[in-house]
Amino acid sequence: MVERERYVVHLPVRAADLAGAVRLARVLARWAGVLSPADPGETTVSAEDEQAIRHRVFCDLRMPGGRRCLLRADHDGPCSRRLTRH
């Protein structure tokens, strides 16, 4: 099977601040993760006027078995496939 090129879908949203935008992006990315072509681990957030400055949403490190860590990008402690509340 030939692997297809990857594309990025940009979906502008309104949020009060960067933290709110990141929270919304995490929810949307987890939801989109049920779709096989989606790669939520690569989710980033940027201000509309500064799209070159991207803030990573998830840790994105690969864990044993090839799956990605589900924790926030700046989490403390070991990576996990289990979500924690903060």
Coordinates of C-alpha atoms in Angstrom, one line a residue:
M1 CA 0.0 0.0 0.0
V2 CA 1.3 3.4 -1.0
E3 CA 1.3 6.0 1.9
R4 CA -0.4 9.2 0.9
E5 CA 0.9 12.7 1.6
R6 CA -0.1 14.3 4.9
Y7 CA -2.1 17.5 5.0
V8 CA -2.9 19.9 7.8
V9 CA -6.4 21.1 8.4
H10 CA -6.5 24.6 10.0
L11 CA -9.7 25.3 11.9
P12 CA -9.9 28.8 13.4
V13 CA -11.7 29.1 16.7
R14 CA -12.4 31.8 19.3
A15 CA -10.9 31.4 22.7
A16 CA -10.3 33.9 25.6
D17 CA -6.6 33.0 25.8
L18 CA -4.0 30.4 24.7
A19 CA -4.8 28.0 27.6
G20 CA -8.5 28.0 26.4
A21 CA -7.5 27.4 22.8
V22 CA -5.2 24.5 23.9
R23 CA -8.0 22.9 26.0
L24 CA -10.4 23.1 23.0
A25 CA -7.7 21.7 20.7
R26 CA -7.2 18.8 23.0
V27 CA -10.9 17.9 23.0
L28 CA -11.2 18.3 19.2
A29 CA -8.0 16.3 18.6
R30 CA -9.1 13.4 20.9
W31 CA -12.5 13.3 19.1
A32 CA -10.8 13.4 15.7
G33 CA -8.6 10.5 16.9
V34 CA -11.5 8.1 16.3
L35 CA -10.9 8.7 12.6
S36 CA -8.1 6.6 11.3
P37 CA -6.4 9.2 9.1
A38 CA -6.3 11.8 12.0
D39 CA -3.0 12.1 14.0
P40 CA -4.0 14.0 17.2
G41 CA -0.5 13.8 18.6
E42 CA 0.6 16.4 16.1
T43 CA -2.0 19.0 17.1
T44 CA -0.7 22.5 17.6
V45 CA -2.3 25.9 18.4
S46 CA -1.3 29.3 17.1
A47 CA -2.7 32.8 17.2
E48 CA -4.4 33.8 14.0
D49 CA -1.9 36.7 13.5
E50 CA 1.2 34.5 14.4
Q51 CA 0.6 31.2 12.7
A52 CA 4.3 30.5 12.4
I53 CA 4.5 30.3 16.3
R54 CA 2.9 27.0 17.2
H55 CA 2.2 25.6 20.6
R56 CA 2.2 21.8 20.9
V57 CA -1.0 20.4 22.6
F58 CA 0.1 16.8 23.3
C59 CA 3.4 15.4 24.5
D60 CA 3.6 13.4 21.2
L61 CA 6.4 11.0 22.4
R62 CA 6.0 7.4 21.1
M63 CA 5.4 4.8 23.8
P64 CA 6.0 1.0 23.6
G65 CA 3.9 -0.4 20.9
G66 CA 4.1 2.8 18.8
R67 CA 1.2 4.6 20.3
R68 CA 1.6 8.2 21.5
C69 CA 1.5 9.7 25.0
L70 CA -1.9 11.3 25.6
L71 CA -0.7 13.8 28.2
R72 CA -0.3 17.6 27.7
A73 CA 2.9 18.8 26.0
D74 CA 4.6 20.0 29.2
H75 CA 3.5 17.2 31.6
D76 CA 5.6 16.1 34.6
G77 CA 6.5 12.5 35.2
P78 CA 6.3 9.5 32.8
C79 CA 4.3 9.4 29.6
S80 CA 1.0 7.7 29.7
R81 CA -1.9 6.5 27.5
R82 CA -4.2 7.4 30.4
L83 CA -5.6 11.0 30.7
T84 CA -5.0 12.9 33.9
R85 CA -7.0 15.8 35.1
H86 CA -5.3 19.2 35.9

